[in-house]
XYZ file of C-alpha atoms in Angstrom:
671
model
C -5.849 -15.391 7.580
C -2.462 -15.870 6.532
C -0.051 -12.795 5.507
C -0.542 -11.616 2.468
C 0.507 -8.865 -0.234
C -0.965 -7.985 -2.904
C -2.034 -4.635 -5.349
C -4.805 -2.023 -5.032
C -6.579 0.911 -5.731
C -6.739 3.546 -3.601
C -9.802 6.637 -4.264
C -9.321 10.044 -3.214
C -10.034 13.906 -3.226
C -5.779 14.503 -4.911
C -4.861 17.986 -5.721
C -2.386 17.527 -9.244
C 1.771 17.629 -8.357
C 1.930 19.702 -11.653
C 4.744 19.986 -13.189
C 8.036 20.213 -11.896
C 10.449 23.935 -12.041
C 12.430 24.490 -14.634
C 14.428 26.485 -13.172
C 17.858 24.716 -10.696
C 17.860 24.682 -7.665
C 20.616 26.985 -6.759
C 19.505 28.004 -3.053
C 17.287 25.688 -0.313
C 13.744 26.846 -0.161
C 13.156 28.940 3.608
C 14.091 25.767 5.066
C 12.377 26.722 9.371
C 14.648 23.752 10.672
C 18.342 25.477 10.989
C 20.271 26.951 14.412
C 22.072 30.033 14.867
C 25.697 29.655 14.987
C 25.280 31.777 18.324
C 22.674 29.474 19.612
C 24.830 26.029 19.283
C 27.595 27.223 22.235
C 26.204 25.752 25.193
C 24.890 21.956 23.439
C 26.620 18.989 23.820
C 29.864 18.913 21.426
C 28.660 15.632 19.897
C 25.093 17.677 19.245
C 26.688 20.718 17.893
C 29.217 18.570 15.600
C 26.700 16.878 14.166
C 24.390 20.178 13.605
C 27.972 21.832 12.288
C 28.418 18.176 9.592
C 27.130 18.586 5.955
C 24.370 21.660 5.700
C 22.574 21.198 3.164
C 23.734 24.405 0.696
C 20.681 23.322 -2.632
C 18.407 20.361 -2.734
C 20.507 19.708 -5.767
C 19.935 17.638 -8.152
C 16.160 17.537 -7.135
C 13.980 19.571 -8.733
C 11.470 22.081 -6.533
C 8.300 20.983 -6.917
C 5.500 23.893 -6.494
C 3.178 23.002 -10.067
C 0.046 22.285 -7.720
C -2.641 23.766 -6.404
C -5.440 23.320 -4.038
C -8.520 22.150 -6.250
C -8.678 18.325 -5.476
C -11.134 15.998 -7.968
C -11.907 11.940 -7.258
C -8.198 10.375 -7.874
C -7.155 6.816 -8.314
C -3.974 6.607 -6.693
C -2.301 3.030 -7.020
C -1.186 1.326 -3.272
C -0.189 -1.805 -1.887
C -2.114 -3.964 0.983
C 0.293 -6.323 3.515
C -2.504 -8.075 5.704
C -2.973 -10.536 8.194
C -6.163 -11.242 10.399
C -4.646 -8.824 13.151
C -3.921 -5.598 10.980
C -3.805 -4.031 7.598
C -1.250 -1.688 6.106
C -1.880 0.388 3.273
C 1.245 1.661 1.478
C 1.937 4.382 -1.562
C 4.630 3.263 -3.362
C 4.428 6.223 -5.951
C 4.218 8.238 -3.008
C 7.694 7.549 -1.439
C 6.385 4.251 0.128
C 4.494 6.200 2.832
C 1.839 3.923 5.351
C -1.391 5.583 4.169
C -3.656 3.387 6.913
C -2.306 0.401 9.701
C -5.600 -0.868 10.950
C -5.875 -2.506 13.456
C -9.026 -5.625 13.154
C -9.702 -6.453 16.636
C -10.626 -2.988 17.853
C -11.683 -1.278 14.595
C -9.157 0.923 15.231
C -7.100 3.018 12.763
C -3.608 3.927 14.671
C -2.766 6.646 12.528
C -3.802 9.421 10.989
C -4.975 8.831 8.041
C -5.319 11.900 5.545
C -8.772 11.848 3.595
C -6.799 13.613 0.721
C -4.264 13.955 -0.925
C -3.436 18.156 -0.304
C 0.424 19.098 -1.520
C 1.419 21.793 0.658
C 5.416 23.340 0.625
C 6.986 21.706 3.591
C 9.669 19.154 1.677
C 13.223 19.931 0.983
C 11.865 20.194 -2.969
C 8.629 21.878 -1.997
C 5.812 19.454 -2.578
C 4.726 16.927 0.557
C 1.473 15.826 2.200
C 0.141 15.043 5.826
C -0.382 11.530 7.228
C -0.053 7.860 7.979
C 3.952 6.857 8.346
C 6.836 8.525 6.111
C 10.720 7.630 5.253
C 12.579 10.619 5.692
C 16.233 9.973 3.865
C 18.351 12.872 3.216
C 18.727 15.926 4.991
C 17.062 18.164 7.953
C 13.012 18.689 6.820
C 11.572 16.002 5.127
C 12.142 14.227 1.863
C 12.603 15.185 -1.624
C 10.900 11.709 -2.324
C 7.377 12.500 0.204
C 6.060 12.795 -3.408
C 7.920 10.365 -5.523
C 7.964 6.712 -6.792
C 10.165 4.093 -5.283
C 10.666 0.678 -6.299
C 8.486 -1.838 -4.346
C 8.355 -6.147 -4.799
C 8.210 -8.992 -3.220
C 10.519 -10.763 -1.133
C 10.804 -14.005 1.691
C 9.993 -12.505 4.809
C 12.475 -13.754 7.570
C 9.438 -16.143 9.058
C 7.981 -17.898 5.573
C 5.691 -15.369 4.680
C 5.295 -12.921 1.822
C 7.563 -9.136 2.573
C 7.246 -5.936 0.780
C 10.964 -4.079 -0.427
C 10.994 -0.903 -1.027
C 14.062 0.526 -2.117
C 15.494 3.568 -4.507
C 18.359 6.051 -4.416
C 18.449 8.927 -2.180
C 19.873 11.399 -4.569
C 20.383 14.820 -2.078
C 23.304 12.372 -0.275
C 23.555 9.236 -3.278
C 22.878 6.763 -1.283
C 20.835 3.576 -1.958
C 18.555 2.835 0.765
C 15.943 0.246 1.707
C 12.598 -0.387 4.246
C 11.380 -3.955 4.334
C 7.691 -4.637 5.605
C 6.287 -7.528 6.659
C 3.355 -9.123 9.111
C 4.203 -12.214 11.073
C 1.711 -14.199 11.277
C -0.785 -13.715 13.791
C 1.244 -10.104 15.220
C 0.022 -7.240 16.310
C 2.824 -5.274 14.778
C 3.792 -4.455 11.798
C 7.807 -4.910 11.279
C 10.012 -2.362 9.035
C 13.744 -3.203 8.446
C 15.571 -0.149 6.884
C 19.523 -0.369 5.617
C 21.472 2.454 4.384
C 24.628 2.152 2.118
C 27.413 4.165 1.454
C 28.698 2.413 -1.992
C 31.043 5.164 -2.291
C 35.025 5.862 -1.518
C 34.392 8.515 0.526
C 32.994 9.253 3.885
C 28.100 10.191 3.305
C 26.278 12.145 5.877
C 23.244 10.683 6.970
C 19.788 11.640 7.979
C 17.016 9.706 8.860
C 13.927 10.223 10.883
C 10.246 7.733 10.670
C 7.628 10.308 10.637
C 4.058 9.287 11.910
C 0.729 11.478 12.304
C -1.276 10.710 14.646
C -4.413 11.556 15.911
C -4.748 14.556 18.565
C -7.332 14.608 20.797
C -8.128 16.826 24.180
C -6.929 13.599 26.028
C -4.355 12.293 23.606
C -0.664 11.681 25.669
C 2.534 11.383 24.228
C 4.607 9.374 25.806
C 8.186 8.441 25.320
C 11.421 6.831 28.098
C 12.829 10.360 29.006
C 12.241 13.071 31.799
C 14.174 15.969 29.078
C 13.980 17.144 25.569
C 15.275 19.361 23.548
C 12.807 22.060 22.328
C 12.661 23.775 18.973
C 10.176 26.409 18.271
C 10.271 28.154 15.389
C 12.716 30.926 16.625
C 16.205 28.604 15.528
C 16.793 27.400 18.717
C 17.447 24.711 21.114
C 17.264 24.167 24.929
C 16.312 22.088 26.828
C 13.802 21.599 28.916
C 12.026 18.843 31.469
C 9.311 16.553 30.578
C 6.269 16.790 31.425
C 6.944 20.285 29.442
C 6.548 23.077 30.862
C 4.206 26.016 29.061
C 7.174 28.598 27.958
C 4.824 31.583 28.183
C 4.803 30.139 31.889
C 1.528 28.837 31.781
C 2.009 25.498 33.849
C 0.438 23.935 30.678
C 1.906 20.160 29.776
C 2.987 19.519 25.938
C 2.819 16.024 26.620
C -0.940 16.779 25.513
C 0.043 17.968 22.315
C -3.253 20.479 21.969
C -2.476 22.311 24.902
C 0.862 23.927 23.511
C -0.642 27.718 21.779
C 2.524 27.196 19.177
C 3.847 24.809 17.392
C 6.937 23.323 18.336
C 9.318 19.915 18.322
C 10.778 18.336 21.449
C 13.401 15.790 20.587
C 13.235 14.048 24.092
C 16.459 12.457 25.545
C 16.462 9.052 26.514
C 18.959 7.663 27.756
C 21.062 5.166 25.803
C 20.990 1.637 27.763
C 16.952 2.320 27.981
C 14.875 0.903 25.711
C 13.616 3.384 22.785
C 9.987 3.444 21.801
C 7.257 6.801 21.687
C 3.546 6.133 21.838
C 0.341 7.630 21.580
C -2.301 7.362 23.917
C -6.266 8.116 24.162
C -8.287 8.856 27.277
C -9.084 5.538 27.914
C -4.786 4.053 26.729
C -5.817 3.610 23.744
C -3.445 3.525 21.048
C -0.063 3.541 18.692
C 3.520 2.792 19.998
C 7.033 2.181 17.955
C 9.642 0.574 19.446
C 12.843 -0.233 17.389
C 16.073 -1.772 18.546
C 18.860 0.524 19.234
C 20.339 2.166 16.423
C 17.247 4.455 15.978
C 18.293 6.081 19.461
C 16.213 9.672 18.762
C 12.630 10.450 19.595
C 10.292 13.701 18.800
C 7.210 15.140 19.002
C 5.852 18.251 16.913
C 2.714 19.157 17.472
C 0.995 21.827 15.884
C -1.092 23.865 18.881
C -4.214 25.162 19.407
C -3.346 28.651 18.029
C -4.995 30.382 15.214
C -1.604 29.533 12.777
C -1.139 25.931 13.919
C -5.434 25.247 13.166
C -4.659 26.742 9.929
C -1.714 24.790 8.561
C -3.652 21.552 9.843
C -6.703 22.503 7.681
C -4.291 23.659 5.034
C -3.645 20.211 5.756
C -6.279 18.328 5.205
C -10.279 19.413 4.860
C -12.012 20.751 7.465
C -14.186 18.782 9.637
C -11.248 16.315 9.780
C -9.649 15.562 12.787
C -6.247 17.068 13.594
C -2.863 15.418 14.231
C 0.174 14.901 15.896
C 3.329 13.836 15.237
C 5.986 11.364 16.870
C 8.946 10.576 15.505
C 11.584 8.238 15.428
C 15.522 9.323 14.038
C 19.194 8.814 13.730
C 19.655 11.068 15.890
C 19.152 13.107 19.283
C 17.432 15.816 17.080
C 16.993 16.177 13.707
C 18.871 19.035 13.116
C 22.354 16.440 12.903
C 23.714 14.788 10.392
C 25.970 11.148 10.742
C 29.344 9.919 8.946
C 28.463 7.014 7.556
C 32.172 5.594 6.551
C 33.358 4.613 2.821
C 31.302 1.205 2.121
C 29.412 0.732 5.452
C 25.767 0.557 5.603
C 23.613 1.497 8.088
C 20.615 -0.911 9.638
C 17.668 -1.593 12.399
C 14.085 -3.086 12.870
C 11.136 -0.785 13.732
C 7.838 -2.211 15.055
C 4.078 -0.389 14.994
C 1.600 -1.703 16.616
C -1.328 -1.009 19.117
C -1.148 -0.457 22.695
C -3.115 -0.357 25.259
C -2.419 0.839 29.002
C -3.913 1.748 31.815
C -5.690 5.176 32.012
C -5.669 6.468 35.343
C -1.483 5.536 34.927
C -1.034 7.017 31.264
C -3.094 10.555 32.807
C -1.237 10.569 36.232
C 0.605 14.102 37.171
C 3.720 11.604 38.213
C 5.467 11.647 35.019
C 7.768 8.684 36.124
C 4.520 6.684 37.021
C 2.715 7.216 33.305
C 6.412 5.807 31.888
C 7.034 2.864 33.748
C 3.148 1.868 32.560
C 3.824 2.283 29.009
C 7.239 0.518 29.387
C 5.857 -1.760 31.351
C 2.582 -2.617 28.931
C 4.753 -2.528 25.489
C 7.158 -5.317 26.790
C 4.266 -7.971 27.896
C 2.618 -6.755 24.188
C 6.007 -7.292 22.643
C 9.270 -7.737 24.297
C 12.769 -5.829 24.001
C 14.166 -9.137 23.044
C 11.713 -10.066 20.466
C 12.394 -7.129 18.874
C 16.367 -7.410 17.990
C 15.369 -11.620 17.479
C 13.710 -10.061 15.094
C 16.157 -7.790 13.305
C 18.947 -10.571 13.749
C 16.359 -12.782 12.153
C 15.868 -10.203 9.213
C 19.696 -9.287 8.350
C 20.178 -12.274 6.267
C 17.057 -11.500 4.325
C 18.083 -7.962 3.194
C 20.090 -8.745 0.427
C 17.411 -11.406 -1.434
C 17.071 -10.761 -4.588
C 13.105 -9.481 -5.398
C 10.388 -11.972 -6.813
C 7.594 -9.929 -8.494
C 7.968 -6.509 -8.875
C 4.858 -4.231 -7.831
C 5.979 -0.611 -8.614
C 8.912 1.102 -10.426
C 11.067 3.850 -8.682
C 12.747 6.095 -10.363
C 15.528 5.765 -12.981
C 18.599 7.401 -10.971
C 19.660 4.783 -9.562
C 20.050 2.719 -11.959
C 22.233 5.215 -14.290
C 25.009 5.171 -10.920
C 24.838 1.207 -11.212
C 25.883 2.018 -14.780
C 28.523 4.557 -14.146
C 30.067 2.363 -11.742
C 29.013 -1.011 -11.119
C 27.933 -1.309 -8.061
C 26.733 -4.530 -6.599
C 23.767 -4.019 -4.271
C 22.460 -7.054 -3.411
C 18.721 -7.258 -2.670
C 17.937 -3.395 -4.541
C 18.279 -3.742 -8.171
C 18.241 -0.934 -10.451
C 18.024 -2.599 -13.464
C 18.751 -0.432 -16.601
C 14.713 -1.108 -17.864
C 13.909 2.124 -15.959
C 16.161 4.389 -17.148
C 14.093 7.482 -18.837
C 13.512 10.210 -20.704
C 15.638 12.611 -18.017
C 18.814 10.304 -17.876
C 19.239 9.428 -21.558
C 21.509 12.816 -21.757
C 23.185 11.951 -18.959
C 23.807 8.178 -20.054
C 24.873 9.970 -23.432
C 27.367 11.372 -21.726
C 28.720 8.857 -20.059
C 29.420 6.746 -23.283
C 30.431 9.298 -25.523
C 32.012 12.303 -23.511
C 29.014 14.560 -24.933
C 25.899 16.092 -23.676
C 23.480 15.871 -27.011
C 22.636 19.800 -28.045
C 18.771 19.999 -28.739
C 17.661 21.184 -32.310
C 15.262 23.196 -30.900
C 15.309 25.746 -27.896
C 13.753 23.920 -24.867
C 14.614 24.386 -20.992
C 17.725 22.459 -19.932
C 17.458 19.086 -18.280
C 18.033 18.052 -14.811
C 21.348 18.621 -13.849
C 23.862 16.061 -12.229
C 26.219 18.048 -9.097
C 28.106 14.268 -7.573
C 31.944 14.857 -8.398
C 31.742 12.330 -10.804
C 29.657 14.308 -12.959
C 31.597 17.293 -12.728
C 34.503 15.619 -14.003
C 33.003 14.806 -16.498
C 30.975 17.930 -17.838
C 35.237 19.400 -17.301
C 36.306 17.536 -19.638
C 33.242 17.780 -22.339
C 33.214 19.899 -25.075
C 32.475 23.774 -24.456
C 28.687 24.156 -25.763
C 26.980 26.732 -23.829
C 24.802 24.110 -22.593
C 27.587 21.931 -20.914
C 28.619 25.729 -19.360
C 25.168 25.776 -17.869
C 25.382 22.278 -16.323
C 28.494 22.553 -15.410
C 28.358 25.538 -13.569
C 24.888 24.359 -11.674
C 27.646 21.277 -10.506
C 30.214 23.705 -9.737
C 27.893 25.834 -7.369
C 26.899 22.649 -5.728
C 30.162 21.938 -4.604
C 30.681 25.353 -3.291
C 32.858 26.932 -5.664
C 31.077 29.695 -6.825
C 33.335 31.666 -8.632
C 34.014 29.425 -10.675
C 30.062 28.731 -11.672
C 29.708 32.298 -12.074
C 33.022 31.530 -14.937
C 31.262 28.740 -16.968
C 27.783 30.424 -16.806
C 29.571 33.739 -17.910
C 30.904 31.880 -20.985
C 27.971 29.693 -21.934
C 26.570 32.872 -22.311
C 29.212 34.129 -25.196
C 27.695 31.904 -27.901
C 24.500 31.261 -26.484
C 21.241 30.963 -28.685
C 18.619 30.635 -25.684
C 20.382 33.067 -23.407
C 17.875 33.174 -20.056
C 18.755 29.623 -18.401
C 22.636 31.520 -18.314
C 21.446 34.796 -17.378
C 18.537 33.018 -14.596
C 21.701 31.558 -12.665
C 24.212 34.469 -12.807
C 20.634 36.304 -11.306
C 21.144 34.225 -8.562
C 24.701 34.476 -7.822
C 23.985 38.287 -7.956
C 21.972 37.476 -5.433
C 24.105 35.284 -2.903
C 26.695 37.512 -3.254
C 24.743 40.504 -1.709
C 24.646 42.568 -5.607
C 20.430 43.202 -5.528
C 20.942 45.205 -8.672
C 23.121 44.004 -11.088
C 20.267 40.974 -9.666
C 17.756 42.174 -10.437
C 19.568 43.264 -14.055
C 20.341 39.950 -14.366
C 16.766 38.474 -13.999
C 14.772 41.380 -16.360
C 17.025 40.605 -18.886
C 16.532 36.671 -18.418
C 13.238 37.180 -18.638
C 13.784 38.956 -21.428
C 15.229 36.465 -23.208
C 12.382 33.393 -22.222
C 9.697 35.721 -24.010
C 11.563 35.882 -27.461
C 12.501 32.063 -26.777
C 8.506 31.604 -26.065
C 7.339 33.376 -28.957
C 9.732 31.850 -31.258
C 8.753 28.427 -30.036
C 4.809 29.385 -29.823
C 5.798 30.913 -33.621
C 7.377 27.692 -35.407
C 4.234 25.712 -33.787
C 1.991 27.715 -35.581
C -0.073 29.285 -32.458
C 2.191 31.898 -31.555
C 0.587 30.943 -27.997
C 2.924 32.580 -25.273
C 2.716 29.712 -23.230
C 0.545 27.497 -24.783
C 3.471 24.836 -24.290
C 3.063 23.498 -20.944
C 6.864 23.208 -20.499
C 7.345 26.694 -21.612
C 4.033 28.107 -19.213
C 5.984 25.723 -16.471
C 8.854 27.823 -16.367
C 7.736 31.616 -17.127
C 5.769 31.404 -14.240
C 8.742 30.131 -12.247
C 11.605 32.823 -14.545
C 8.222 35.341 -13.596
C 7.969 34.718 -9.452
C 11.606 35.153 -9.265
C 11.971 38.537 -11.594
C 9.465 40.263 -9.709
C 10.488 39.633 -6.058
C 14.112 41.066 -6.901
C 12.779 43.706 -9.043
C 10.294 44.235 -6.155
C 13.421 44.583 -3.968
C 15.444 47.620 -5.457
C 11.826 49.326 -6.147
C 11.794 49.026 -9.883
C 8.389 48.798 -9.684
C 6.968 50.331 -13.459
C 9.498 46.788 -14.611
C 7.233 44.787 -12.657
C 4.763 46.127 -13.871
C 6.192 44.888 -16.871
C 7.103 41.733 -16.124
C 3.718 40.851 -14.461
C 1.396 42.020 -17.409
C 3.876 39.706 -19.874
C 2.624 36.870 -17.859
C 0.194 34.305 -19.324
C -3.036 35.308 -17.625
C -4.071 31.420 -16.339
C -0.570 31.992 -14.124
C -1.858 35.414 -13.135
C -4.946 34.210 -11.605
C -3.267 31.411 -10.073
C -2.557 32.311 -5.811
C 1.027 32.742 -5.612
C 0.177 35.332 -8.095
C -2.644 37.193 -7.193
C -0.467 37.607 -3.941
C 2.524 38.864 -6.013
C 0.335 41.434 -7.879
C -1.006 42.414 -3.916
C 2.180 42.795 -3.147
C 3.181 44.992 -6.479
C 0.262 46.733 -5.761
C 1.172 48.215 -2.725
C 5.078 49.314 -3.887
C 3.096 51.150 -6.496
C 0.990 53.017 -3.845
C -1.649 51.502 -4.226
C -3.201 49.845 -1.086
C -6.959 50.303 -1.611
C -5.961 48.051 -3.791
C -3.861 45.727 -2.836
C -6.296 45.379 0.202
C -8.763 44.315 -2.402
C -6.925 41.438 -3.445
C -6.462 40.596 0.078
C -10.595 40.974 0.968
C -11.279 39.209 -2.000
C -9.302 36.184 -0.800
C -6.462 33.797 -2.138
C -4.566 31.053 -1.451
C -0.996 31.227 -1.930
C -0.360 26.904 -2.305
C 3.141 26.867 -1.944
C 3.183 28.670 1.236
C 6.525 27.784 2.792
C 6.403 25.857 6.466
C 7.033 29.217 9.013
C 6.952 31.443 6.424
C 5.554 34.773 7.584
C 5.386 37.399 4.306
C 1.459 37.361 4.925
C 1.309 38.821 7.724
C 4.581 41.184 6.494
C 2.389 41.559 3.908
C -1.033 42.519 5.597
C 0.806 45.233 8.310
C 2.283 46.969 5.345
C -1.414 47.642 4.098
C -3.331 48.492 7.208
C -3.270 48.236 10.983
C -6.121 45.617 11.776
C -5.220 42.273 12.652
C -4.337 39.910 10.125
C -6.921 37.785 9.191
C -7.539 34.233 10.414
C -7.574 32.680 6.804
C -3.732 34.584 6.625
C -2.612 33.365 9.640
C 0.222 30.991 9.316
C 2.672 31.819 11.369
C 4.291 29.191 13.547
C 5.396 31.665 16.561
C 4.667 33.998 18.442
C 4.279 37.726 16.453
C 5.527 39.550 19.731
């Protein structure tokens, strides 16, 4: 059959994403993938320099996604199918352009781990993320903020004369447009992927990219790469060089190229020699599986494994559903490790080509104790299946098509790229950001751009998202100093690292604000960052009081008086209430924390995250038996963060008994 690209619908059990968190993300979520300053000593100089280059201070201007739960229902998800007579790829344009499935027709094998459910969890830089398939991670260390966001999609001509699917979007953490072109040459066993990142600005920009492939794990599944050493990262915030195959850090001698032989989750970043072909493969007991290869620009290769311990197994069940196979991740990136960012000069671009397909190798050689033999076997079989020269030739053939304007549009992304093009007049051949995609969130910023002023809402409503790039900050500084403008200006200044000026802007806005809670909450975060927890608690308490007044006023205006009846107010009440509880408990103001708890809407208090907050509150009040009863009754914290140990910490304060399996999500040894 000729290669085709068509729309489709995927139906699967899915947990709704819920609303965005309306509070500006003035600090990063607890990011597990960081290296302590002291641990950088002794690393190669280029690695240490890139680890320290442009670390992410906040996820701004992106908002946090933490409004999801764990109740799933059958849901239709828009999809795009790319298919030839050998392969069928299923792409989800509304979820970051994720490849959900890569099916090899001649063998009937699924080459990637196909998650049977959509269950968000707090792994992305802005919260919601889901597992499975092939994802495109751009922005900064961690899973992209586009994990659960729509991207633009359209048909374009492929280099072989067929059809190609183009995905593109404006990545907002680094303000960079990018594209992913997917095509299947006629009769090919390999899906080709052309990727380009452009820097249209007059300044150097930090860049991060890792293609993340979920592959099914098994007792005899082995991950192979052309390396004799790797950098091990095991959630102790250290990188250390280890041999490959990797011996067990605890001394048991297990070979960690088999993901299930490890106990704890870990990253292994392979040291692929510069001159060697870049590839990584996951092959089962029969020597069959998936291989990924690329042109040399994509130099890094990585294995992430969950391990066989309680925490890793629980996370696997958390991200999918009991009874389904587990998975490991094999990845490919621009740097040697995921902890690094690389500079992209003003006006420059980075591009490369990747190929994904099936591989069959001699099982005895693949599983040989002699690592050199195993590695050579995969290298040779890959060269037979897809020669290195053929990948380089495909990249050269694709490049002239990267600028081709899209034809039929298949899906729409956000309007943020259109706003940037409207502001600058950037010419970005191949990735049009049309004004037709501008929407409600962009409207206030279009007004600022055209009139020099932000529109002031007629009634008290939660402020919309803040743009923080230098040009928008400059416009806010010259706009009329209304309280809402001072609020947004302070957020932009905070993002730029000018913390003192941000506080001054928020304090100026507070003098004339009728809706005070957005500014008070920002000042509370500034107090926390500045090491003033008691003052932060004061500001949080005042912010929550102010919010409750606004919510009540809005309810009266609508004629119902119901606190939290408006979804926007419910979202902000839950978000601010949770932060206020944490701040008050941190300084032992339990009576005030109880008062906040009692003012939360009943449906909010029933959520799993707030059941855990209630257990913490009861423990602080000295009611350990009541707190323990909540654990015994059972609850789930939907947005439990990767690497979080809070469940175990609270439990340890209640009892000397071992932490129950249901709450064991720790990703390192507790010794």
